[in-house]
Amino acid sequence: MAETILFLAHTDADGTLGRIALEALAVAKSLGGTFIAGLIGGAVQPAADSIANCGASRILAVAGEAFANSRYATDAAASEALAKAAQATIVVAPQTSRFARCLAGVAKRLDGCIDTHVTAIAPGPQITRWYYRQRMEALLERTQRPWVILVESGIAPAWGGPAGTATVEMVAVKAATRTRVIGRQSPQTGQQTIRPDAKLLFVAGAGWTRKQADGKPHIDDAARLILGFLHGSEASLGSSKSLVDLSGEGQAVLPFLSHMNQVGQTGSTPRHPKGLATCCHGEEPHVVGWRFIRERRAVNLDPNCGWARGKADVVYVADAFAVMERVNAMLAERSAARRAQA
Ligand SMILES: Cc1cc2nc3c(=O)[nH]c(=O)nc-3n(C[C@H](O)[C@H](O)[C@H](O)COP(=O)(O)OP(=O)(O)OC[C@H]3O[C@@H](n4cnc5c(N)ncnc54)[C@H](O)[C@@H]3O)c2cc1C
């Protein structure tokens, strides 16, 4: 059956398309044949221009103040209208929290079906996704149409062709909603430690809170070193379960960590290209969450830690306090040199 593919994306707060949207665009293109782009946002022309040469046969959009912010009613109405205007049989969209909230409802309205957290699409189309906390991989085909497919980040290189001047076909949507967006509240950038787009995952283990060579824990130093490294490297912060569980046991804890940071069997499975584990033993229930991290390194005092048993590419048998102190000093030197050059 000849499919009509719609690449569906919403703009980011600055009006551009984020990396995950451009990755989804590359996935939509890889299905072959012609496809249509559908954009949602406050003002979509800059985003449309950025993908003017992507090969889409049409660029449709629902735009206006009402569509600038994430809101179920307006996002669902806009997505439904774009899918109908494109007469899409396949809708490929990025797995953003904004789309994750509304596209299941859209699939229902279209009398179609949806798959989320998709990690690959082959022509057919045939999708790949994981089940049971990344233990089982399934290949799926469906006959029901339209089929909405939310693709994960990091599964394809972002489309990066030249910008141009796009002709955008506006699709009118009546934004009937009782929900008013009166503002946004999000952690300040400096406090945000989970950064899915970061090149590096930095994992802190419970060793950071343990007694050190002098017989005492050094929580303040641990917090300073970890936050200093995150600030200097813009890495994302992951944690072992033991470290985030400490707060429940009334022990001294690192206040910026929560269960949201936990990586592993009962935590998250992030997709950063590189990972560095510090003061973390590297037990299987933790390391299983590193399944998609391609380059792994660890710093541990124990030469027999789990990382040393084939789970990391490089293990530095060293005191992580000393290592990170030196690494942070090097990062500070580098950024001072950059500032001096600018
Ligand atoms: C059903 C189940 C599900 C689980 N799910 C998860 C999960 O999702 N995620 C998860 O993380 N765990 C999970 N666990 C727990 C997991 O098995 C481990 O207990 C946990 O990962 C251990 O955390 P840790 O390595 O930080 O702490 P520890 O085992 O206490 O290791 C601390 C490490 O720090 C090192 N260290 C101490 N000081 C220094 C220093 N100065 N420099 C360098 N190294 C130092 C020590 O050598 C040690 O190796 C699960 C367990 C079960 C049973």
Short mmCIF file of C-alpha atoms and ligand atoms in Angstrom, two decimals:
data_model
loop_
_atom_site.label_atom_id
_atom_site.label_comp_id
_atom_site.label_asym_id
_atom_site.label_seq_id
_atom_site.Cartn_x
_atom_site.Cartn_y
_atom_site.Cartn_z
CA MET A 1 0.00 0.00 0.00
CA ALA A 2 1.36 3.44 -0.90
CA GLU A 3 1.63 5.36 2.34
CA THR A 4 1.18 9.09 2.82
CA ILE A 5 3.67 10.04 5.49
CA LEU A 6 3.26 13.10 7.66
CA PHE A 7 6.25 14.34 9.61
CA LEU A 8 4.63 16.17 12.52
CA ALA A 9 6.55 18.57 14.77
CA HIS A 10 5.96 21.42 17.17
CA THR A 11 8.34 24.33 17.49
CA ASP A 12 10.40 24.90 20.63
CA ALA A 13 9.91 27.99 22.79
CA ASP A 14 12.28 29.97 20.53
CA GLY A 15 10.30 29.10 17.40
CA THR A 16 12.86 26.67 16.00
CA LEU A 17 12.70 22.90 15.61
CA GLY A 18 14.61 21.04 18.31
CA ARG A 19 17.15 18.32 17.61
CA ILE A 20 14.68 15.54 18.37
CA ALA A 21 12.27 16.96 15.77
CA LEU A 22 15.03 17.02 13.15
CA GLU A 23 15.89 13.42 14.04
CA ALA A 24 12.24 12.44 13.53
CA LEU A 25 12.38 14.25 10.18
CA ALA A 26 15.36 12.11 9.15
CA VAL A 27 13.40 9.01 10.17
CA ALA A 28 10.35 10.11 8.15
CA LYS A 29 12.56 10.75 5.12
CA SER A 30 14.22 7.36 5.45
CA LEU A 31 10.87 5.65 4.79
CA GLY A 32 11.25 6.66 1.14
CA GLY A 33 8.79 8.31 -1.22
CA THR A 34 7.26 11.70 -0.70
CA PHE A 35 6.21 12.97 2.64
CA ILE A 36 4.44 16.02 4.00
CA ALA A 37 5.63 18.16 6.90
CA GLY A 38 3.15 19.47 9.46
CA LEU A 39 4.21 22.14 11.96
CA ILE A 40 2.53 23.49 15.08
CA GLY A 41 3.63 26.63 16.91
CA GLY A 42 3.18 30.30 17.65
CA ALA A 43 5.01 31.46 14.51
CA VAL A 44 6.17 28.66 12.25
CA GLN A 45 7.85 30.41 9.31
CA PRO A 46 11.42 30.23 10.77
CA ALA A 47 10.96 26.51 11.49
CA ALA A 48 9.48 25.95 8.02
CA ASP A 49 12.38 27.83 6.41
CA SER A 50 14.87 25.69 8.31
CA ILE A 51 13.45 22.56 6.66
CA ALA A 52 12.57 24.16 3.30
CA ASN A 53 14.93 21.77 1.49
CA CYS A 54 14.09 18.59 3.36
CA GLY A 55 12.19 17.05 0.46
CA ALA A 56 8.67 17.43 1.87
CA SER A 57 6.15 17.78 -0.95
CA ARG A 58 4.07 20.23 1.15
CA ILE A 59 4.61 22.07 4.41
CA LEU A 60 1.38 22.46 6.33
CA ALA A 61 1.07 24.37 9.57
CA VAL A 62 -1.26 25.33 12.36
CA ALA A 63 0.07 28.55 13.81
CA GLY A 64 -0.95 31.33 16.15
CA GLU A 65 -0.66 32.44 19.75
CA ALA A 66 -3.00 29.67 20.92
CA PHE A 67 -0.60 27.05 19.56
CA ALA A 68 2.60 28.46 21.02
CA ASN A 69 2.29 26.61 24.31
CA SER A 70 1.87 22.95 25.12
CA ARG A 71 -1.80 22.35 25.96
CA TYR A 72 -3.76 19.18 25.30
CA ALA A 73 -6.82 20.76 23.67
CA THR A 74 -4.97 22.96 21.18
CA ASP A 75 -2.17 20.48 20.41
CA ALA A 76 -4.67 17.66 19.83
CA ALA A 77 -6.88 19.83 17.62
CA ALA A 78 -3.88 21.05 15.59
CA SER A 79 -2.40 17.55 15.16
CA GLU A 80 -5.76 16.10 14.14
CA ALA A 81 -6.30 18.88 11.59
CA LEU A 82 -2.83 18.42 10.09
CA ALA A 83 -3.21 14.63 9.83
CA LYS A 84 -6.56 15.11 8.09
CA ALA A 85 -5.27 17.86 5.77
CA ALA A 86 -2.36 15.64 4.75
CA GLN A 87 -4.61 12.56 4.50
CA ALA A 88 -1.78 10.84 6.33
CA THR A 89 -1.66 7.10 6.71
CA ILE A 90 1.57 7.27 8.74
CA VAL A 91 2.38 10.10 11.16
CA VAL A 92 6.00 10.27 12.37
CA ALA A 93 6.51 12.59 15.34
CA PRO A 94 9.26 13.10 17.93
CA GLN A 95 8.76 11.56 21.38
CA THR A 96 8.58 14.89 23.21
CA SER A 97 6.57 15.25 26.40
CA ARG A 98 4.27 17.66 24.52
CA PHE A 99 3.39 15.07 21.89
CA ALA A 100 3.39 12.16 24.35
CA ARG A 101 0.54 13.93 26.16
CA CYS A 102 -1.73 14.50 23.20
CA LEU A 103 -1.07 12.12 20.31
CA ALA A 104 -2.74 9.04 21.80
CA GLY A 105 -5.96 11.07 21.92
CA VAL A 106 -5.37 12.24 18.35
CA ALA A 107 -4.92 8.64 17.14
CA LYS A 108 -8.25 7.79 18.76
CA ARG A 109 -9.98 10.77 17.11
CA LEU A 110 -8.59 9.68 13.74
CA ASP A 111 -9.78 6.12 14.38
CA GLY A 112 -6.16 5.08 14.02
CA CYS A 113 -3.52 3.59 16.30
CA ILE A 114 -0.33 4.76 18.00
CA ASP A 115 3.03 3.38 19.07
CA THR A 116 5.30 5.34 21.38
CA HIS A 117 9.00 5.06 22.34
CA VAL A 118 9.84 3.67 18.93
CA THR A 119 13.59 3.13 18.48
CA ALA A 120 13.75 2.31 14.76
CA ILE A 121 11.52 2.30 11.69
CA ALA A 122 12.32 0.26 8.61
CA PRO A 123 10.48 0.60 5.31
CA GLY A 124 7.27 -1.34 5.42
CA PRO A 125 6.94 0.31 7.79
CA GLN A 126 8.14 -1.95 10.52
CA ILE A 127 8.88 -0.42 13.89
CA THR A 128 11.14 -1.51 16.72
CA ARG A 129 10.36 -0.86 20.34
CA TRP A 130 11.35 -2.31 23.69
CA TYR A 131 9.15 -3.90 26.30
CA TYR A 132 9.54 -4.86 29.93
CA ARG A 133 12.08 -2.21 30.79
CA GLN A 134 14.28 -2.69 27.76
CA ARG A 135 14.59 -6.46 28.13
CA MET A 136 12.57 -7.53 25.10
CA GLU A 137 12.79 -5.98 21.68
CA ALA A 138 9.78 -6.28 19.38
CA LEU A 139 9.37 -5.68 15.66
CA LEU A 140 5.84 -4.60 14.81
CA GLU A 141 3.81 -4.02 11.70
CA ARG A 142 0.23 -2.78 11.73
CA THR A 143 -2.51 -2.73 9.17
CA GLN A 144 -4.63 -0.10 10.91
CA ARG A 145 -4.28 3.43 9.54
CA PRO A 146 -3.54 6.16 10.31
CA TRP A 147 -0.65 4.91 12.38
CA VAL A 148 0.95 7.50 14.67
CA ILE A 149 4.57 6.70 15.53
CA LEU A 150 6.48 8.61 18.21
CA VAL A 151 10.22 8.16 17.74
CA GLU A 152 12.75 8.37 20.54
CA SER A 153 15.65 10.79 20.52
CA GLY A 154 19.11 9.61 19.53
CA ILE A 155 17.99 6.97 17.05
CA ALA A 156 18.92 8.83 13.86
CA PRO A 157 21.25 11.69 12.94
CA ALA A 158 19.30 14.96 12.89
CA TRP A 159 18.40 16.22 9.41
CA GLY A 160 20.85 19.03 8.69
CA GLY A 161 20.25 20.27 5.14
CA PRO A 162 20.40 23.92 4.11
CA ALA A 163 17.64 26.36 5.03
CA GLY A 164 15.58 28.16 2.38
CA THR A 165 12.33 29.99 1.98
CA ALA A 166 9.38 27.71 2.53
CA THR A 167 5.86 28.07 1.23
CA VAL A 168 3.63 27.19 4.13
CA GLU A 169 0.01 26.13 3.70
CA MET A 170 -1.88 27.26 6.78
CA VAL A 171 -4.54 24.96 8.16
CA ALA A 172 -7.25 26.76 10.11
CA VAL A 173 -8.12 25.32 13.51
CA LYS A 174 -10.59 26.76 15.98
CA ALA A 175 -8.77 26.82 19.29
CA ALA A 176 -11.70 26.13 21.58
CA THR A 177 -10.31 25.58 25.06
CA ARG A 178 -11.11 26.52 28.62
CA THR A 179 -7.48 26.15 29.69
CA ARG A 180 -5.53 29.40 29.79
CA VAL A 181 -1.74 29.38 29.97
CA ILE A 182 -0.90 32.07 32.50
CA GLY A 183 2.82 31.38 32.73
CA ARG A 184 5.51 28.79 32.82
CA GLN A 185 7.41 27.42 35.76
CA SER A 186 10.48 25.32 35.19
CA PRO A 187 13.75 24.85 37.04
CA GLN A 188 16.36 27.46 36.20
CA THR A 189 18.92 26.18 33.74
CA GLY A 190 21.56 26.17 36.45
CA GLN A 191 19.48 23.84 38.63
CA GLN A 192 18.37 21.52 35.88
CA THR A 193 20.51 18.38 36.17
CA ILE A 194 18.68 16.04 33.80
CA ARG A 195 19.67 17.06 30.29
CA PRO A 196 18.56 14.49 27.72
CA ASP A 197 20.45 16.28 24.92
CA ALA A 198 23.81 16.29 26.73
CA LYS A 199 26.72 14.46 25.12
CA LEU A 200 27.77 12.98 28.45
CA LEU A 201 25.94 11.19 31.27
CA PHE A 202 27.71 11.68 34.58
CA VAL A 203 26.62 9.11 37.15
CA ALA A 204 27.13 9.64 40.85
CA GLY A 205 27.07 6.55 43.04
CA ALA A 206 26.64 6.07 46.77
CA GLY A 207 30.43 6.14 47.25
CA TRP A 208 30.26 9.94 47.20
CA THR A 209 28.52 9.82 50.59
CA ARG A 210 30.64 7.06 52.16
CA LYS A 211 33.42 7.49 54.69
CA GLN A 212 36.63 8.26 52.88
CA ALA A 213 40.29 7.55 53.68
CA ASP A 214 40.22 9.85 56.73
CA GLY A 215 37.27 7.93 58.20
CA LYS A 216 34.73 10.70 57.50
CA PRO A 217 32.19 11.36 54.75
CA HIS A 218 32.69 14.56 52.72
CA ILE A 219 29.22 15.41 51.47
CA ASP A 220 29.90 19.11 50.92
CA ASP A 221 32.97 18.36 48.81
CA ALA A 222 30.99 15.75 46.88
CA ALA A 223 28.22 18.28 46.11
CA ARG A 224 30.74 20.94 45.10
CA LEU A 225 32.66 18.58 42.81
CA ILE A 226 29.59 17.08 41.15
CA LEU A 227 27.82 20.40 40.57
CA GLY A 228 31.10 21.99 39.46
CA PHE A 229 31.58 19.27 36.88
CA LEU A 230 27.99 19.56 35.64
CA HIS A 231 28.38 23.30 35.33
CA GLY A 232 31.70 23.04 33.48
CA SER A 233 30.78 20.17 31.16
CA GLU A 234 27.00 20.59 30.76
CA ALA A 235 26.68 16.84 31.32
CA SER A 236 23.44 15.24 32.46
CA LEU A 237 23.37 13.85 36.00
CA GLY A 238 22.40 10.26 36.66
CA SER A 239 22.55 8.37 39.90
CA SER A 240 22.58 4.88 41.33
CA LYS A 241 19.57 3.69 43.27
CA SER A 242 21.55 3.43 46.49
CA LEU A 243 22.42 7.11 46.39
CA VAL A 244 18.89 8.39 45.79
CA ASP A 245 17.47 5.94 48.33
CA LEU A 246 19.64 7.41 51.10
CA SER A 247 17.25 10.31 51.61
CA GLY A 248 14.54 7.86 52.67
CA GLU A 249 16.91 6.41 55.28
CA GLY A 250 17.56 9.78 56.91
CA GLN A 251 21.26 9.82 55.95
CA ALA A 252 23.22 12.79 54.71
CA VAL A 253 22.31 13.23 51.07
CA LEU A 254 23.08 15.26 48.00
CA PRO A 255 20.07 17.60 47.88
CA PHE A 256 20.00 18.02 44.09
CA LEU A 257 19.39 14.31 43.45
CA SER A 258 15.99 12.66 43.27
CA HIS A 259 14.63 9.39 41.94
CA MET A 260 14.27 11.18 38.61
CA ASN A 261 18.04 10.87 38.28
CA GLN A 262 18.11 7.13 38.92
CA VAL A 263 19.52 5.05 36.08
CA GLY A 264 18.94 1.31 35.88
CA GLN A 265 16.48 -1.53 36.04
CA THR A 266 14.03 0.45 38.15
CA GLY A 267 15.21 3.79 36.83
CA SER A 268 15.77 5.34 33.44
CA THR A 269 17.61 4.14 30.34
CA PRO A 270 19.18 7.33 28.98
CA ARG A 271 20.71 7.64 25.50
CA HIS A 272 23.76 9.85 25.80
CA PRO A 273 26.70 8.97 23.54
CA LYS A 274 29.13 8.78 26.49
CA GLY A 275 28.90 7.98 30.19
CA LEU A 276 31.18 8.42 33.19
CA ALA A 277 30.33 6.60 36.41
CA THR A 278 31.92 7.78 39.64
CA CYS A 279 31.79 6.14 43.08
CA CYS A 280 29.30 3.68 41.66
CA HIS A 281 29.92 -0.04 41.90
CA GLY A 282 28.47 -0.98 38.52
CA GLU A 283 26.08 -3.73 39.60
CA GLU A 284 23.90 -5.29 36.94
CA PRO A 285 20.59 -3.64 38.00
CA HIS A 286 22.30 -0.29 37.55
CA VAL A 287 24.34 -1.07 34.42
CA VAL A 288 21.28 -2.40 32.57
CA GLY A 289 20.20 1.25 32.37
CA TRP A 290 23.39 1.98 30.42
CA ARG A 291 22.27 -0.22 27.56
CA PHE A 292 22.27 2.62 25.04
CA ILE A 293 25.36 4.48 26.29
CA ARG A 294 27.96 3.76 23.66
CA GLU A 295 31.23 4.76 25.40
CA ARG A 296 31.51 3.97 29.10
CA ARG A 297 34.10 4.95 31.65
CA ALA A 298 34.16 4.62 35.42
CA VAL A 299 36.21 5.89 38.34
CA ASN A 300 36.29 3.55 41.30
CA LEU A 301 38.68 2.79 44.14
CA ASP A 302 37.92 -0.90 43.81
CA PRO A 303 39.75 -2.69 40.97
CA ASN A 304 37.19 -5.49 41.28
CA CYS A 305 34.13 -3.30 40.88
CA GLY A 306 31.42 -4.34 38.43
CA TRP A 307 32.64 -1.89 35.77
CA ALA A 308 35.99 -3.69 35.65
CA ARG A 309 34.21 -6.90 34.69
CA GLY A 310 33.57 -5.97 31.10
CA LYS A 311 30.90 -3.34 31.71
CA ALA A 312 33.03 -0.28 31.00
CA ASP A 313 35.49 0.50 28.20
CA VAL A 314 37.88 2.17 30.64
CA VAL A 315 38.04 1.95 34.45
CA TYR A 316 40.22 4.42 36.32
CA VAL A 317 41.15 2.85 39.65
CA ALA A 318 41.39 6.09 41.57
CA ASP A 319 39.82 8.34 44.17
CA ALA A 320 36.94 10.11 42.41
CA PHE A 321 37.28 13.12 44.74
CA ALA A 322 40.84 13.68 43.53
CA VAL A 323 40.03 12.90 39.89
CA MET A 324 37.04 15.25 39.70
CA GLU A 325 38.94 18.03 41.52
CA ARG A 326 41.58 17.85 38.78
CA VAL A 327 39.03 17.51 35.96
CA ASN A 328 37.11 20.55 37.23
CA ALA A 329 40.33 22.56 37.41
CA MET A 330 41.06 21.62 33.79
CA LEU A 331 37.53 22.63 32.73
CA ALA A 332 37.94 25.97 34.51
CA GLU A 333 41.31 26.53 32.76
CA ARG A 334 39.70 25.73 29.41
CA SER A 335 36.80 28.12 29.87
CA ALA A 336 39.15 30.88 31.13
CA ALA A 337 41.27 30.40 27.98
CA ARG A 338 38.13 30.63 25.80
CA ARG A 339 37.01 33.79 27.56
CA ALA A 340 40.47 35.33 27.05
CA GLN A 341 40.32 34.51 23.32
CA ALA A 342 36.83 35.99 22.87
C1 LIG B 1 15.16 -5.39 41.91
C2 LIG B 1 16.31 -4.42 41.99
C3 LIG B 1 16.28 -3.31 41.18
C4 LIG B 1 17.32 -2.39 41.22
N1 LIG B 1 17.31 -1.30 40.39
C5 LIG B 1 18.36 -0.44 40.38
C6 LIG B 1 18.39 0.67 39.51
O1 LIG B 1 17.46 0.91 38.74
N2 LIG B 1 19.47 1.48 39.54
C7 LIG B 1 20.51 1.28 40.39
O2 LIG B 1 21.47 2.06 40.38
N3 LIG B 1 20.51 0.23 41.24
C8 LIG B 1 19.45 -0.62 41.26
N4 LIG B 1 19.45 -1.65 42.15
C9 LIG B 1 20.50 -1.68 43.19
C10 LIG B 1 21.84 -2.19 42.68
O3 LIG B 1 21.84 -3.61 42.74
C11 LIG B 1 22.96 -1.65 43.57
O4 LIG B 1 22.66 -1.94 44.91
C12 LIG B 1 23.20 -0.16 43.44
O5 LIG B 1 23.32 0.21 42.08
C13 LIG B 1 24.51 0.17 44.17
O6 LIG B 1 24.72 1.56 44.13
P1 LIG B 1 26.19 2.16 44.18
O7 LIG B 1 27.05 1.46 43.20
O8 LIG B 1 26.07 3.65 44.06
O9 LIG B 1 26.63 1.90 45.71
P2 LIG B 1 27.64 0.89 46.33
O10 LIG B 1 27.37 -0.51 45.94
O11 LIG B 1 27.67 1.22 47.78
O12 LIG B 1 29.03 1.29 45.67
C14 LIG B 1 29.74 2.44 46.01
C15 LIG B 1 31.03 2.40 45.21
O13 LIG B 1 31.73 3.61 45.43
C16 LIG B 1 33.10 3.31 45.42
N5 LIG B 1 33.80 4.42 46.07
C17 LIG B 1 33.69 4.85 47.35
N6 LIG B 1 34.48 5.93 47.54
C18 LIG B 1 35.09 6.18 46.36
C19 LIG B 1 36.00 7.18 45.93
N7 LIG B 1 36.49 8.11 46.77
N8 LIG B 1 36.42 7.14 44.64
C20 LIG B 1 35.96 6.20 43.78
N9 LIG B 1 35.09 5.24 44.14
C21 LIG B 1 34.66 5.23 45.43
C22 LIG B 1 33.22 1.99 46.15
O14 LIG B 1 34.43 1.32 45.78
C23 LIG B 1 31.97 1.26 45.64
O15 LIG B 1 32.28 0.47 44.49
C24 LIG B 1 18.41 -2.59 42.12
C25 LIG B 1 18.43 -3.72 42.92
C26 LIG B 1 17.40 -4.62 42.86
C27 LIG B 1 17.45 -5.82 43.75
#
